[in-house]
Amino acid sequence: MENLDVARTLTTLADLLEIQGASPFRIRAYRNAVATIDSLTRTLESMVENGEDLTELPGVGTSVAKHVTELLETGRITRLDEVSAEVPITLVELVRLDGVGPKKAKKLFDELGVKTVDDLEAALDAGTVQQLDGFGAKSAEKIKVAIEDHRKHTGRFQIHEAEKLIAGLFEHVRSAPGVDEAIVAGSLRRRKETIGDVDILARYEGDGTPVVEHFVSFNGVARILGAGETKGSVLLHSGLQVDLRVIPGRSFGAALQYFTGSKEHNVAVRTRAVRQGLRVNEWGVFRVPEDASPDELGKEDGERLAGDTEEGVYEALGMAWVPPVLRENRGEVEAAVAGELPELVRLDQIKGDLQMHSTWSDGAVSLEEMALACRDLGYEYIAITDHSQAMAMVQGLTPVRAREQWAEIDEIRERIDGIEIFKSVEIDILKDGSLDMPDDVLEELDVVVISVHSFMDMDRSTMTDRVLKAMAHPAVDILAHPTGRRINRREPFEMDVEAVLEAAADLGVAVELNANPNRLDLRDTHVYRARELGVPVVISTDAHAPRGLTDMRFGVDQARRGWLAPEDVLNTRSLSDFRAWLTRRA
Ligand code: DGT
Ligand code: CA
Ligand code: CA
Ligand code: ZN
């Protein structure tokens, strides 16, 4: 069982206890433990096997440690069974809907017998929800939208979750006897923001049955969906499906090309091949005999031109090798034929991180600790971007506190070398498009980052005008998480992104690509558009603790999916070049 499975189970327990009305203190204990587990670099399973004391972990008390041990040893938590006897476990799905929450879920269950999202939808249609105390027509409408969003997302995992969930099984496959090489293909190799299922390829000569058997025998497997000579398919405890294909060396490159996808990319590649009198499939690239009718050809008939390596497959088709992140049929096939694929930005080219939080607002550590962690990552500069005062629930900075923070930054600048700390604030774009800081503060900030955190349900033209007005303030440098989406949780707000990007180009404002895997905001197609318009993109982590800083790689992958070269990304610039950009309007 993976750490993420444990974390999910504990979260379910915490959600159920919250619905039951348990003490907030107890619930917090579970959630703190989940946060710790999320950041562990080792598996709980190995810790329990080694007899380590889990209560040594921060935030893990004796009762949580007991639950975790029980879960790892038996696959269940007795306490969870008890609680779910009183509160149906399906209610946690309701709680995750925007606009429901634990109290409302309890009420829906107690008064209307609503247990599932389907039940809730039926009750909404029947009009009974609207009559409950504390609900009303407006909140019913909101819940309906949340249900629609929820339906769109069920079944797809976020990329960071899929990565964590697959790690153990991948190692298991790679170490199977006789397996020469294993690679993850499919959407995960293309670094898509969400993953339907994970596709693993194993290179192996001969009948693949023993490899498939080894694969399905992994201890994290909840259900075997299929097992044959060349293919196995399983469901992990988390619900993630994993497909394995066992491929001989002579076809490994062709299979890798095929199963990496996307389908749309493959169709474009195959169409091109056909025009050249070639056939490409998961076994290789073949020259079709002149007199052959395609329907009668066996899978490996014809002269084999390529198949063992992926580079060879593209080469046989007269194309440059296409980086997996580009394989979405958005012009990469034509570019690969013409030898005009972009040079894509890389993680090691990032020289600074321009959005992060400290204990001055909702971050977990001091700004000095964040700065030192960034220096350890090899960055030349950072911006400390605590929230502004409109975010009252996280102690957003007032002008007075901003100045106090600057004094601290000045003091740290004196004391530590090797990293430049820019004074910044993540300033709220208020409802009317004005900024949540007076002009005298804006003038003194090194980097002005603005973003929307409130009134996200405005109509499209009102929201667009609001953001455009904010961007037009001459102090503004970066528009952060421009569309406000939370992957699998909240749709982007209604806004004319094209108009916003065009304005950014005109005004010399950069747009952020928020690297947090829960956001990845802007999305890939918008990143692509920003590049076309010449809008500089900043890849920032929005880290709230040092470990969040390593999310940068997700942002870089997303930037690559949007075709960005290093020169398109502002924070690949050296400190002096970045400083020069900051004075662009002077
Ligand atoms: P996912 O799993 O929904 O996140 O997305 P993928 O791209 O991993 O899709 P999946 O797992 O259904 O299939 C893996 C790859 O296999 C896919 O990207 C391309 C290839 N593939 C699968 N089915 C077909 C097909 O019917 N036609 C073509 N051309 N390729 C296919
Ligand atoms: Ca897949
Ligand atoms: Ca698949
Ligand atoms: Zn924010």
Coordinates of C-alpha atoms and ligand atoms in Angstrom, one line a residue:
M1 CA 0.0 0.0 0.0
E2 CA 1.3 3.4 -1.0
N3 CA 1.6 6.4 1.3
L4 CA -1.0 8.2 -0.8
D5 CA -3.5 5.3 -0.2
V6 CA -2.9 5.7 3.6
A7 CA -3.3 9.4 3.3
R8 CA -6.6 9.1 1.4
T9 CA -8.0 6.6 3.9
L10 CA -7.2 8.9 6.8
T11 CA -8.7 11.8 5.0
T12 CA -11.9 9.8 4.5
L13 CA -11.9 9.1 8.2
A14 CA -11.4 12.7 9.1
D15 CA -14.2 13.8 6.6
L16 CA -16.6 11.3 8.2
L17 CA -15.7 12.4 11.7
E18 CA -16.3 15.9 10.7
I19 CA -19.7 15.0 9.2
Q20 CA -20.5 13.3 12.5
G21 CA -19.6 16.5 14.4
A22 CA -16.5 15.2 16.2
S23 CA -14.3 17.6 17.9
P24 CA -12.3 19.9 15.6
F25 CA -9.2 19.0 17.6
R26 CA -9.5 15.3 16.7
I27 CA -10.1 16.1 13.1
R28 CA -7.1 18.4 12.9
A29 CA -5.0 15.6 14.3
Y30 CA -5.9 13.4 11.3
R31 CA -5.4 16.2 8.8
N32 CA -2.0 17.1 10.3
A33 CA -0.9 13.4 10.0
V34 CA -2.1 13.4 6.3
A35 CA 0.1 16.5 5.6
T36 CA 3.1 14.7 7.1
I37 CA 2.5 11.5 5.2
D38 CA 2.2 13.5 2.0
S39 CA 5.7 14.8 2.4
L40 CA 7.4 11.6 3.5
T41 CA 10.2 10.4 1.2
R42 CA 10.0 6.9 2.5
T43 CA 7.1 4.4 2.5
L44 CA 5.1 3.9 5.7
E45 CA 5.1 0.3 4.8
S46 CA 8.8 0.0 5.1
M47 CA 8.8 2.0 8.4
V48 CA 6.3 -0.3 9.9
E49 CA 8.2 -3.4 8.7
N50 CA 11.3 -2.0 10.3
G51 CA 9.4 -1.6 13.5
E52 CA 10.0 2.2 13.5
D53 CA 7.9 4.3 15.9
L54 CA 5.5 6.3 13.7
T55 CA 4.8 8.7 16.5
E56 CA 8.2 10.2 16.0
L57 CA 6.8 11.7 12.8
P58 CA 5.6 15.3 13.2
G59 CA 1.8 15.5 13.7
V60 CA 1.4 11.7 14.2
G61 CA 0.0 10.8 17.6
T62 CA -0.5 7.4 19.1
S63 CA -4.0 6.8 17.8
V64 CA -3.2 7.8 14.3
A65 CA -0.1 5.6 14.4
K66 CA -2.2 2.7 15.5
H67 CA -4.7 3.3 12.7
V68 CA -1.9 3.4 10.1
T69 CA -0.3 0.2 11.4
E70 CA -3.6 -1.5 11.4
L71 CA -4.3 -0.4 7.8
L72 CA -0.9 -1.5 6.6
E73 CA -1.2 -4.9 8.3
T74 CA -4.8 -5.7 7.6
G75 CA -6.0 -3.4 4.9
R76 CA -8.7 -1.8 7.1
I77 CA -9.1 0.5 10.0
T78 CA -11.6 -0.7 12.6
R79 CA -12.5 2.9 13.6
L80 CA -13.3 3.7 10.0
D81 CA -15.6 0.7 9.9
E82 CA -17.4 1.9 13.1
V83 CA -17.8 5.4 11.9
S84 CA -19.0 4.4 8.5
A85 CA -21.7 2.2 10.1
E86 CA -23.2 5.5 11.4
V87 CA -22.3 7.8 8.6
P88 CA -22.3 6.4 5.1
I89 CA -18.9 6.6 3.5
T90 CA -20.3 7.9 0.3
L91 CA -21.1 11.2 2.1
V92 CA -17.4 12.2 1.8
E93 CA -18.1 12.7 -1.9
L94 CA -20.8 15.2 -1.0
V95 CA -18.4 17.1 1.3
R96 CA -16.0 17.5 -1.6
L97 CA -18.6 19.3 -3.7
D98 CA -18.3 23.0 -3.8
G99 CA -21.1 24.5 -1.6
V100 CA -21.8 21.5 0.5
G101 CA -19.4 21.0 3.4
P102 CA -19.8 18.6 6.4
K103 CA -22.8 20.3 8.2
K104 CA -24.8 20.5 5.0
A105 CA -24.0 16.9 4.1
K106 CA -25.2 15.7 7.5
K107 CA -28.4 17.7 7.2
L108 CA -29.0 16.2 3.7
F109 CA -28.5 12.7 5.1
D110 CA -30.5 13.2 8.3
E111 CA -33.5 15.0 6.7
L112 CA -33.6 13.7 3.2
G113 CA -31.7 10.4 3.4
V114 CA -29.3 11.7 0.7
K115 CA -26.2 9.4 0.7
T116 CA -24.6 9.8 -2.7
V117 CA -24.1 12.4 -5.4
D118 CA -26.8 10.7 -7.4
D119 CA -29.3 11.0 -4.5
L120 CA -28.4 14.6 -4.1
E121 CA -29.1 15.3 -7.8
A122 CA -32.4 13.6 -7.6
A123 CA -33.3 15.6 -4.5
L124 CA -32.3 18.8 -6.2
D125 CA -34.5 17.9 -9.2
A126 CA -37.4 17.1 -6.9
G127 CA -37.0 20.5 -5.2
T128 CA -36.7 19.1 -1.7
V129 CA -33.2 20.4 -1.0
Q130 CA -34.3 24.0 -1.7
Q131 CA -36.8 23.7 1.2
L132 CA -34.3 22.7 3.8
D133 CA -33.2 25.3 6.4
G134 CA -30.0 27.0 5.2
F135 CA -30.2 25.9 1.6
G136 CA -32.4 28.0 -0.7
A137 CA -32.5 28.4 -4.4
K138 CA -29.1 30.1 -4.8
S139 CA -27.2 27.4 -3.0
A140 CA -29.1 24.7 -4.8
E141 CA -28.0 26.2 -8.1
K142 CA -24.4 26.3 -6.9
I143 CA -24.5 22.6 -5.9
K144 CA -25.9 21.7 -9.3
V145 CA -22.9 23.3 -11.0
A146 CA -20.6 21.5 -8.5
I147 CA -22.2 18.2 -9.4
E148 CA -21.6 18.8 -13.1
D149 CA -17.9 19.6 -12.4
H150 CA -17.6 16.6 -10.3
R151 CA -19.0 14.3 -13.0
K152 CA -16.5 15.7 -15.5
H153 CA -13.6 14.7 -13.2
T154 CA -14.3 11.4 -11.7
G155 CA -11.9 8.8 -12.6
R156 CA -8.9 11.0 -13.6
F157 CA -6.0 11.4 -11.2
Q158 CA -3.8 14.4 -10.9
I159 CA -0.3 13.9 -12.3
H160 CA 1.4 14.1 -8.9
E161 CA -1.0 11.6 -7.4
A162 CA -0.5 9.2 -10.3
E163 CA 3.3 9.6 -10.0
K164 CA 3.2 8.7 -6.3
L165 CA 0.7 5.9 -6.7
I166 CA 2.7 4.2 -9.5
A167 CA 6.1 4.4 -8.0
G168 CA 6.0 1.1 -6.1
L169 CA 4.5 -1.0 -8.9
F170 CA 6.9 0.5 -11.4
E171 CA 9.9 -0.6 -9.4
H172 CA 8.2 -4.0 -9.0
V173 CA 7.9 -4.4 -12.8
R174 CA 11.4 -3.1 -13.4
S175 CA 12.9 -5.7 -11.1
A176 CA 11.0 -8.6 -12.6
P177 CA 13.3 -11.4 -13.7
G178 CA 14.3 -11.1 -17.3
V179 CA 12.9 -7.6 -17.8
D180 CA 15.6 -5.5 -19.5
E181 CA 13.9 -2.1 -19.3
A182 CA 10.6 -0.6 -18.2
I183 CA 9.1 2.7 -19.2
V184 CA 5.9 4.6 -18.4
A185 CA 4.1 5.6 -21.6
G186 CA 0.7 7.1 -22.2
S187 CA -0.5 10.4 -20.7
L188 CA 1.9 10.2 -17.8
R189 CA 4.9 10.2 -20.2
R190 CA 3.3 13.2 -22.0
R191 CA 3.1 14.9 -18.6
K192 CA -0.6 15.6 -18.9
E193 CA -2.1 17.4 -15.9
T194 CA -4.5 14.5 -15.3
I195 CA -4.1 10.8 -15.9
G196 CA -6.8 8.3 -16.8
D197 CA -4.7 5.2 -16.4
V198 CA -1.0 4.4 -16.3
D199 CA 0.6 2.5 -19.2
I200 CA 3.8 0.6 -18.5
L201 CA 5.9 -1.2 -21.1
A202 CA 8.4 -3.9 -20.2
R203 CA 11.1 -5.0 -22.6
Y204 CA 11.4 -8.8 -22.4
E205 CA 12.1 -11.6 -24.9
G206 CA 9.8 -14.6 -25.2
D207 CA 6.4 -15.5 -23.7
G208 CA 5.5 -12.7 -21.4
T209 CA 3.3 -14.7 -19.0
P210 CA 5.8 -14.7 -16.1
V211 CA 6.2 -11.0 -16.3
V212 CA 2.5 -10.4 -16.3
E213 CA 2.1 -12.8 -13.4
H214 CA 4.8 -10.9 -11.5
F215 CA 3.0 -7.6 -12.3
V216 CA -0.4 -8.8 -11.0
S217 CA 1.1 -10.3 -7.8
F218 CA 2.2 -6.8 -6.6
N219 CA 0.8 -6.3 -3.0
G220 CA -0.8 -3.0 -3.8
V221 CA -3.2 -4.6 -6.3
A222 CA -6.8 -4.5 -5.3
R223 CA -8.2 -6.3 -8.3
I224 CA -6.9 -8.0 -11.4
L225 CA -8.7 -6.9 -14.5
G226 CA -6.9 -9.1 -16.9
A227 CA -3.7 -11.2 -17.3
G228 CA -2.4 -12.8 -20.5
E229 CA 0.8 -13.5 -22.4
T230 CA 1.6 -9.9 -23.4
K231 CA -0.8 -7.8 -21.4
G232 CA -1.9 -7.4 -17.8
S233 CA -4.3 -4.9 -16.2
V234 CA -4.9 -4.1 -12.6
L235 CA -6.6 -1.7 -10.2
L236 CA -4.7 -0.4 -7.3
H237 CA -6.3 0.3 -3.9
S238 CA -6.5 4.0 -4.9
G239 CA -8.7 3.1 -7.9
L240 CA -5.9 3.8 -10.3
Q241 CA -5.8 1.4 -13.2
V242 CA -2.4 0.3 -14.6
D243 CA -1.9 -1.5 -17.9
L244 CA 1.3 -3.5 -18.5
R245 CA 2.5 -4.6 -22.0
V246 CA 5.4 -7.0 -22.4
I247 CA 7.3 -6.2 -25.6
P248 CA 10.2 -7.8 -27.3
G249 CA 13.3 -5.7 -28.1
R250 CA 12.8 -5.5 -31.8
S251 CA 9.4 -3.7 -31.3
F252 CA 10.1 -1.8 -28.1
G253 CA 10.6 1.6 -29.8
A254 CA 7.5 1.2 -32.0
A255 CA 5.4 0.1 -29.0
L256 CA 6.7 3.0 -26.9
Q257 CA 5.8 5.4 -29.7
Y258 CA 2.4 3.8 -30.1
F259 CA 1.5 3.7 -26.4
T260 CA 2.8 7.1 -25.6
G261 CA 0.1 8.6 -27.8
S262 CA -1.7 10.8 -27.9
K263 CA -4.2 9.0 -30.2
E264 CA -4.4 12.2 -32.2
H265 CA -0.6 12.4 -32.6
N266 CA -0.5 8.8 -33.7
V267 CA -3.2 9.3 -36.3
A268 CA -1.3 12.2 -37.8
V269 CA 1.9 10.2 -37.8
R270 CA 0.2 7.2 -39.4
T271 CA -1.5 9.3 -42.1
R272 CA 1.9 10.7 -43.1
A273 CA 3.4 7.2 -43.2
V274 CA 0.6 5.9 -45.5
R275 CA 1.4 8.7 -48.0
Q276 CA 5.0 7.5 -48.1
G277 CA 3.9 3.9 -48.8
L278 CA 4.8 3.0 -45.2
R279 CA 2.9 1.3 -42.4
V280 CA 3.6 2.1 -38.7
N281 CA 2.1 0.2 -35.9
E282 CA 3.1 -1.0 -32.4
W283 CA 5.5 -3.6 -33.9
G284 CA 7.5 -1.4 -36.2
V285 CA 7.7 0.7 -39.4
F286 CA 7.3 -1.4 -42.6
R287 CA 7.5 -0.8 -46.3
V288 CA 4.2 -2.1 -47.7
P289 CA 4.8 -4.4 -50.8
E290 CA 3.4 -2.7 -53.9
D291 CA 0.9 -5.4 -54.7
A292 CA -0.4 -5.9 -51.1
S293 CA -3.9 -5.1 -50.1
P294 CA -3.6 -3.5 -46.6
D295 CA -6.4 -5.6 -45.1
E296 CA -4.5 -8.9 -45.7
L297 CA -1.2 -7.8 -44.3
G298 CA 0.0 -9.5 -41.1
K299 CA 1.1 -7.2 -38.3
E300 CA 4.8 -7.5 -39.2
D301 CA 4.6 -8.1 -43.0
G302 CA 6.7 -6.0 -45.4
E303 CA 10.2 -4.8 -45.1
R304 CA 11.0 -3.8 -41.5
L305 CA 12.6 -0.3 -41.5
A306 CA 12.5 0.5 -37.8
G307 CA 11.1 -0.7 -34.4
D308 CA 13.7 -1.2 -31.8
T309 CA 14.1 2.5 -30.9
E310 CA 11.6 5.4 -30.9
E311 CA 14.2 7.7 -32.6
G312 CA 14.4 5.1 -35.3
V313 CA 10.6 5.1 -35.8
Y314 CA 10.5 8.8 -36.3
E315 CA 13.6 8.8 -38.5
A316 CA 12.2 6.1 -40.8
L317 CA 9.2 8.5 -41.3
G318 CA 11.5 11.4 -42.1
M319 CA 10.9 13.2 -38.9
A320 CA 12.9 14.4 -35.9
W321 CA 12.1 12.6 -32.6
V322 CA 9.2 14.4 -31.0
P323 CA 9.4 15.1 -27.3
P324 CA 6.4 13.3 -25.6
V325 CA 5.1 16.6 -24.1
L326 CA 4.4 17.8 -27.6
R327 CA 2.5 14.8 -28.9
E328 CA -1.0 16.3 -29.0
N329 CA -1.3 17.0 -32.7
R330 CA -0.9 20.7 -32.4
G331 CA 1.5 21.2 -35.2
E332 CA 4.4 19.1 -33.9
V333 CA 4.2 16.5 -36.7
E334 CA 4.7 19.3 -39.4
A335 CA 7.4 20.9 -37.3
A336 CA 9.2 17.6 -36.8
V337 CA 9.2 17.0 -40.6
A338 CA 10.5 20.5 -41.3
G339 CA 13.1 20.2 -38.5
E340 CA 11.5 23.1 -36.7
L341 CA 10.6 21.7 -33.3
P342 CA 11.2 24.3 -30.6
E343 CA 14.0 24.0 -28.1
L344 CA 12.0 23.4 -24.9
V345 CA 12.7 25.0 -21.6
R346 CA 14.3 22.7 -18.9
L347 CA 14.1 22.7 -15.1
D348 CA 17.9 23.3 -14.8
Q349 CA 17.4 26.6 -16.6
I350 CA 15.1 28.1 -14.0
K351 CA 17.0 30.7 -12.0
G352 CA 14.4 32.0 -9.6
D353 CA 10.9 31.4 -8.1
L354 CA 8.6 34.4 -8.0
Q355 CA 5.7 33.3 -5.9
M356 CA 5.9 31.9 -2.4
H357 CA 4.5 32.4 1.0
S358 CA 6.0 32.7 4.5
T359 CA 4.7 32.9 8.1
W360 CA 3.9 36.6 7.3
S361 CA 0.7 35.1 5.8
D362 CA -0.3 31.5 5.3
G363 CA 3.2 29.9 4.7
A364 CA 4.6 27.3 7.1
V365 CA 8.1 28.7 7.7
S366 CA 9.9 32.0 8.0
L367 CA 10.9 33.9 4.9
E368 CA 14.5 33.4 5.7
E369 CA 14.0 29.6 5.7
M370 CA 12.2 29.9 2.3
A371 CA 15.1 32.0 1.0
L372 CA 17.7 29.5 2.2
A373 CA 15.7 26.5 0.7
C374 CA 15.7 28.4 -2.6
R375 CA 19.4 29.0 -2.4
D376 CA 19.9 25.3 -1.9
L377 CA 18.0 24.7 -5.1
G378 CA 20.5 26.8 -6.9
Y379 CA 18.3 29.8 -7.6
E380 CA 19.8 33.3 -8.0
Y381 CA 16.7 35.2 -6.9
I382 CA 13.2 34.8 -5.4
A383 CA 10.2 37.0 -4.6
I384 CA 8.5 36.6 -1.2
T385 CA 4.8 37.1 -2.1
D386 CA 2.7 36.9 1.0
H387 CA -1.0 37.8 0.6
S388 CA -2.5 41.2 0.9
Q389 CA -5.0 42.3 3.6
A390 CA -8.2 41.3 1.6
M391 CA -7.1 37.7 2.5
A392 CA -8.0 38.4 6.2
M393 CA -8.3 34.7 7.1
V394 CA -4.6 34.2 6.4
Q395 CA -3.4 37.5 8.0
G396 CA -2.8 39.2 4.6
L397 CA -0.4 42.1 4.8
T398 CA -1.6 45.6 5.6
P399 CA 0.6 48.4 4.3
V400 CA 2.1 48.7 7.8
R401 CA 2.9 45.0 8.0
A402 CA 4.3 45.0 4.5
R403 CA 6.8 47.7 5.6
E404 CA 7.7 45.6 8.7
Q405 CA 8.3 42.7 6.4
W406 CA 10.6 44.8 4.2
A407 CA 12.7 45.7 7.3
E408 CA 13.1 41.9 7.9
I409 CA 14.1 41.4 4.2
D410 CA 16.6 44.2 4.4
E411 CA 18.2 42.7 7.4
I412 CA 18.4 39.2 5.8
R413 CA 19.8 40.7 2.6
E414 CA 22.7 42.0 4.7
R415 CA 23.2 38.8 6.4
I416 CA 22.9 36.1 3.8
D417 CA 24.7 35.8 0.5
G418 CA 24.1 33.9 -2.7
I419 CA 20.4 34.7 -3.2
E420 CA 18.6 38.0 -4.0
I421 CA 15.3 38.4 -2.2
F422 CA 12.8 40.7 -4.0
K423 CA 10.1 42.5 -2.0
S424 CA 6.8 41.5 -3.3
V425 CA 3.2 40.9 -2.3
E426 CA 0.5 38.7 -3.9
I427 CA -2.0 41.5 -4.1
D428 CA -5.6 40.8 -4.4
I429 CA -7.5 42.1 -7.3
L430 CA -10.6 43.5 -5.6
K431 CA -14.1 43.1 -6.9
D432 CA -14.0 46.4 -8.8
G433 CA -10.6 45.7 -10.4
S434 CA -8.6 47.9 -8.0
L435 CA -5.6 46.6 -6.2
D436 CA -5.5 45.8 -2.5
M437 CA -2.5 48.1 -1.7
P438 CA -2.1 51.9 -1.9
D439 CA 0.1 53.3 -4.7
D440 CA 2.9 54.3 -2.3
V441 CA 3.4 50.6 -1.4
L442 CA 3.1 49.5 -5.0
E443 CA 5.8 51.9 -6.0
E444 CA 8.3 50.6 -3.4
L445 CA 7.7 46.9 -4.1
D446 CA 10.4 45.2 -6.3
V447 CA 7.9 42.8 -7.9
V448 CA 4.1 43.4 -8.1
V449 CA 2.1 40.2 -8.4
I450 CA -1.7 40.4 -8.6
S451 CA -4.4 37.7 -8.5
V452 CA -8.1 37.0 -8.0
H453 CA -9.1 35.1 -4.9
S454 CA -12.7 36.3 -4.4
F455 CA -16.0 36.9 -6.3
M456 CA -15.0 34.1 -8.7
D457 CA -18.6 33.5 -9.9
M458 CA -18.8 36.8 -11.8
D459 CA -20.1 36.7 -15.4
R460 CA -17.5 36.6 -18.1
S461 CA -17.5 40.3 -19.2
T462 CA -17.5 41.6 -15.7
M463 CA -14.6 39.3 -14.7
T464 CA -12.7 40.2 -17.8
D465 CA -13.1 43.9 -17.2
R466 CA -12.1 43.5 -13.6
V467 CA -8.8 41.7 -14.5
L468 CA -8.0 44.1 -17.4
K469 CA -8.4 47.1 -15.1
A470 CA -6.1 45.6 -12.5
M471 CA -3.5 44.7 -15.1
A472 CA -3.5 48.3 -16.5
H473 CA -2.1 49.7 -13.2
P474 CA 1.4 50.8 -14.2
A475 CA 3.0 49.1 -11.2
V476 CA 1.9 45.6 -12.2
D477 CA 4.5 42.9 -13.1
I478 CA 2.9 39.5 -13.0
L479 CA -0.7 38.2 -13.2
A480 CA -0.7 35.1 -11.0
H481 CA -2.8 31.9 -11.5
P482 CA -4.8 33.8 -14.2
T483 CA -7.9 31.5 -14.4
G484 CA -8.3 30.5 -10.8
R485 CA -8.9 26.8 -11.6
R486 CA -8.2 24.0 -9.1
I487 CA -7.7 20.8 -11.0
N488 CA -10.6 18.3 -10.4
R489 CA -12.1 20.7 -7.9
R490 CA -13.0 24.0 -9.4
E491 CA -13.4 25.1 -13.0
P492 CA -11.6 28.2 -14.2
F493 CA -13.7 31.3 -13.7
E494 CA -15.5 32.7 -16.6
M495 CA -13.0 35.1 -18.3
D496 CA -11.9 36.0 -21.8
V497 CA -8.4 34.6 -21.6
E498 CA -7.5 35.7 -25.1
A499 CA -8.3 39.4 -24.2
V500 CA -6.3 39.1 -21.0
L501 CA -3.3 37.7 -22.9
E502 CA -3.5 40.4 -25.6
A503 CA -3.6 43.0 -22.9
A504 CA -0.6 41.4 -21.2
A505 CA 1.3 41.7 -24.5
D506 CA 0.3 45.4 -24.8
L507 CA 1.0 46.4 -21.2
G508 CA 4.2 44.4 -20.8
V509 CA 2.7 42.3 -18.0
A510 CA 3.9 38.8 -17.5
V511 CA 1.6 35.9 -16.8
E512 CA 2.2 33.2 -14.3
L513 CA 2.1 29.5 -14.9
N514 CA 1.4 28.3 -11.4
A515 CA 3.4 25.1 -11.0
N516 CA 1.4 23.7 -8.1
P517 CA 0.0 20.4 -9.6
N518 CA -3.4 21.4 -8.1
R519 CA -3.5 24.4 -10.3
L520 CA -1.2 24.3 -13.4
D521 CA -2.8 27.6 -14.2
L522 CA -2.3 28.7 -17.1
R523 CA -3.2 25.5 -19.0
D524 CA -1.1 24.3 -21.9
T525 CA -3.1 25.8 -24.8
H526 CA -3.1 29.2 -23.1
V527 CA 0.6 28.9 -22.5
Y528 CA 1.0 28.2 -26.2
R529 CA -1.0 31.3 -27.0
A530 CA 1.0 33.5 -24.6
R531 CA 4.1 32.5 -26.5
E532 CA 2.5 33.3 -29.8
L533 CA 1.6 36.8 -28.5
G534 CA 5.1 37.3 -27.0
V535 CA 3.8 37.5 -23.4
P536 CA 6.6 36.5 -21.0
V537 CA 5.6 33.5 -18.8
V538 CA 6.8 33.2 -15.2
I539 CA 6.8 29.7 -13.8
S540 CA 6.3 30.0 -10.0
T541 CA 5.5 27.4 -7.4
D542 CA 3.3 29.4 -5.0
A543 CA 5.0 27.3 -2.3
H544 CA 3.7 27.5 1.2
A545 CA 6.6 25.4 2.7
P546 CA 10.0 24.4 1.4
R547 CA 8.8 21.1 -0.1
G548 CA 6.3 23.0 -2.3
L549 CA 9.3 24.6 -4.0
T550 CA 10.0 21.3 -5.8
D551 CA 6.7 21.6 -7.6
M552 CA 8.7 23.7 -10.1
R553 CA 9.2 20.6 -12.3
F554 CA 5.4 20.2 -12.9
G555 CA 5.3 23.8 -14.0
V556 CA 8.2 23.3 -16.4
D557 CA 6.5 20.2 -17.9
Q558 CA 3.4 22.3 -18.4
A559 CA 5.4 25.0 -20.0
R560 CA 7.0 22.4 -22.4
R561 CA 3.5 21.2 -23.2
G562 CA 2.8 24.8 -24.2
W563 CA 5.9 24.8 -26.5
L564 CA 7.9 27.3 -24.4
A565 CA 11.6 27.7 -25.1
P566 CA 13.9 29.1 -22.4
E567 CA 13.7 32.6 -23.8
D568 CA 9.9 32.6 -23.4
V569 CA 10.2 32.0 -19.6
L570 CA 11.1 35.1 -17.7
N571 CA 12.6 33.3 -14.7
T572 CA 15.2 31.6 -16.8
R573 CA 16.9 35.0 -17.0
S574 CA 19.9 35.8 -14.9
L575 CA 19.5 38.1 -12.0
S576 CA 20.8 41.1 -13.9
D577 CA 18.6 40.4 -16.9
F578 CA 15.6 39.9 -14.7
R579 CA 16.3 43.2 -12.9
A580 CA 16.5 44.9 -16.3
W581 CA 13.1 43.5 -17.1
L582 CA 11.7 45.0 -13.9
T583 CA 12.7 48.5 -15.1
R584 CA 11.2 48.0 -18.5
R585 CA 8.7 50.9 -18.0
A586 CA 11.2 53.3 -16.5
Ligands
DGT1 P1 -5.4 8.6 -20.4 O1 -5.0 7.2 -20.0 O2 -6.8 8.8 -20.6 O3 -4.8 9.6 -19.5 O4 -4.7 8.9 -21.8 P2 -3.7 8.0 -22.6 O5 -3.2 8.8 -23.7 O6 -2.7 7.4 -21.7 O7 -4.6 6.9 -23.3 P3 -4.8 5.3 -23.2 O8 -4.3 4.8 -21.8 O9 -6.1 5.0 -23.5 O10 -3.8 4.8 -24.3 C1 -2.4 4.9 -24.3 C2 -1.9 5.2 -25.6 O11 -2.1 4.1 -26.5 C3 -2.6 6.4 -26.3 O12 -2.1 7.6 -25.9 C4 -2.4 6.1 -27.7 C5 -2.4 4.6 -27.8 N1 -3.7 4.1 -28.2 C6 -4.6 3.5 -27.4 N2 -5.7 3.2 -28.2 C7 -5.5 3.7 -29.4 C8 -6.3 3.7 -30.6 O13 -7.4 3.3 -30.7 N3 -5.7 4.3 -31.7 C9 -4.5 4.8 -31.6 N4 -4.0 5.4 -32.7 N5 -3.7 4.8 -30.5 C10 -4.3 4.3 -29.4
CA2 CA -3.2 5.9 -20.1
CA3 CA -4.2 2.5 -20.9
ZN4 ZN -3.0 33.1 -4.9

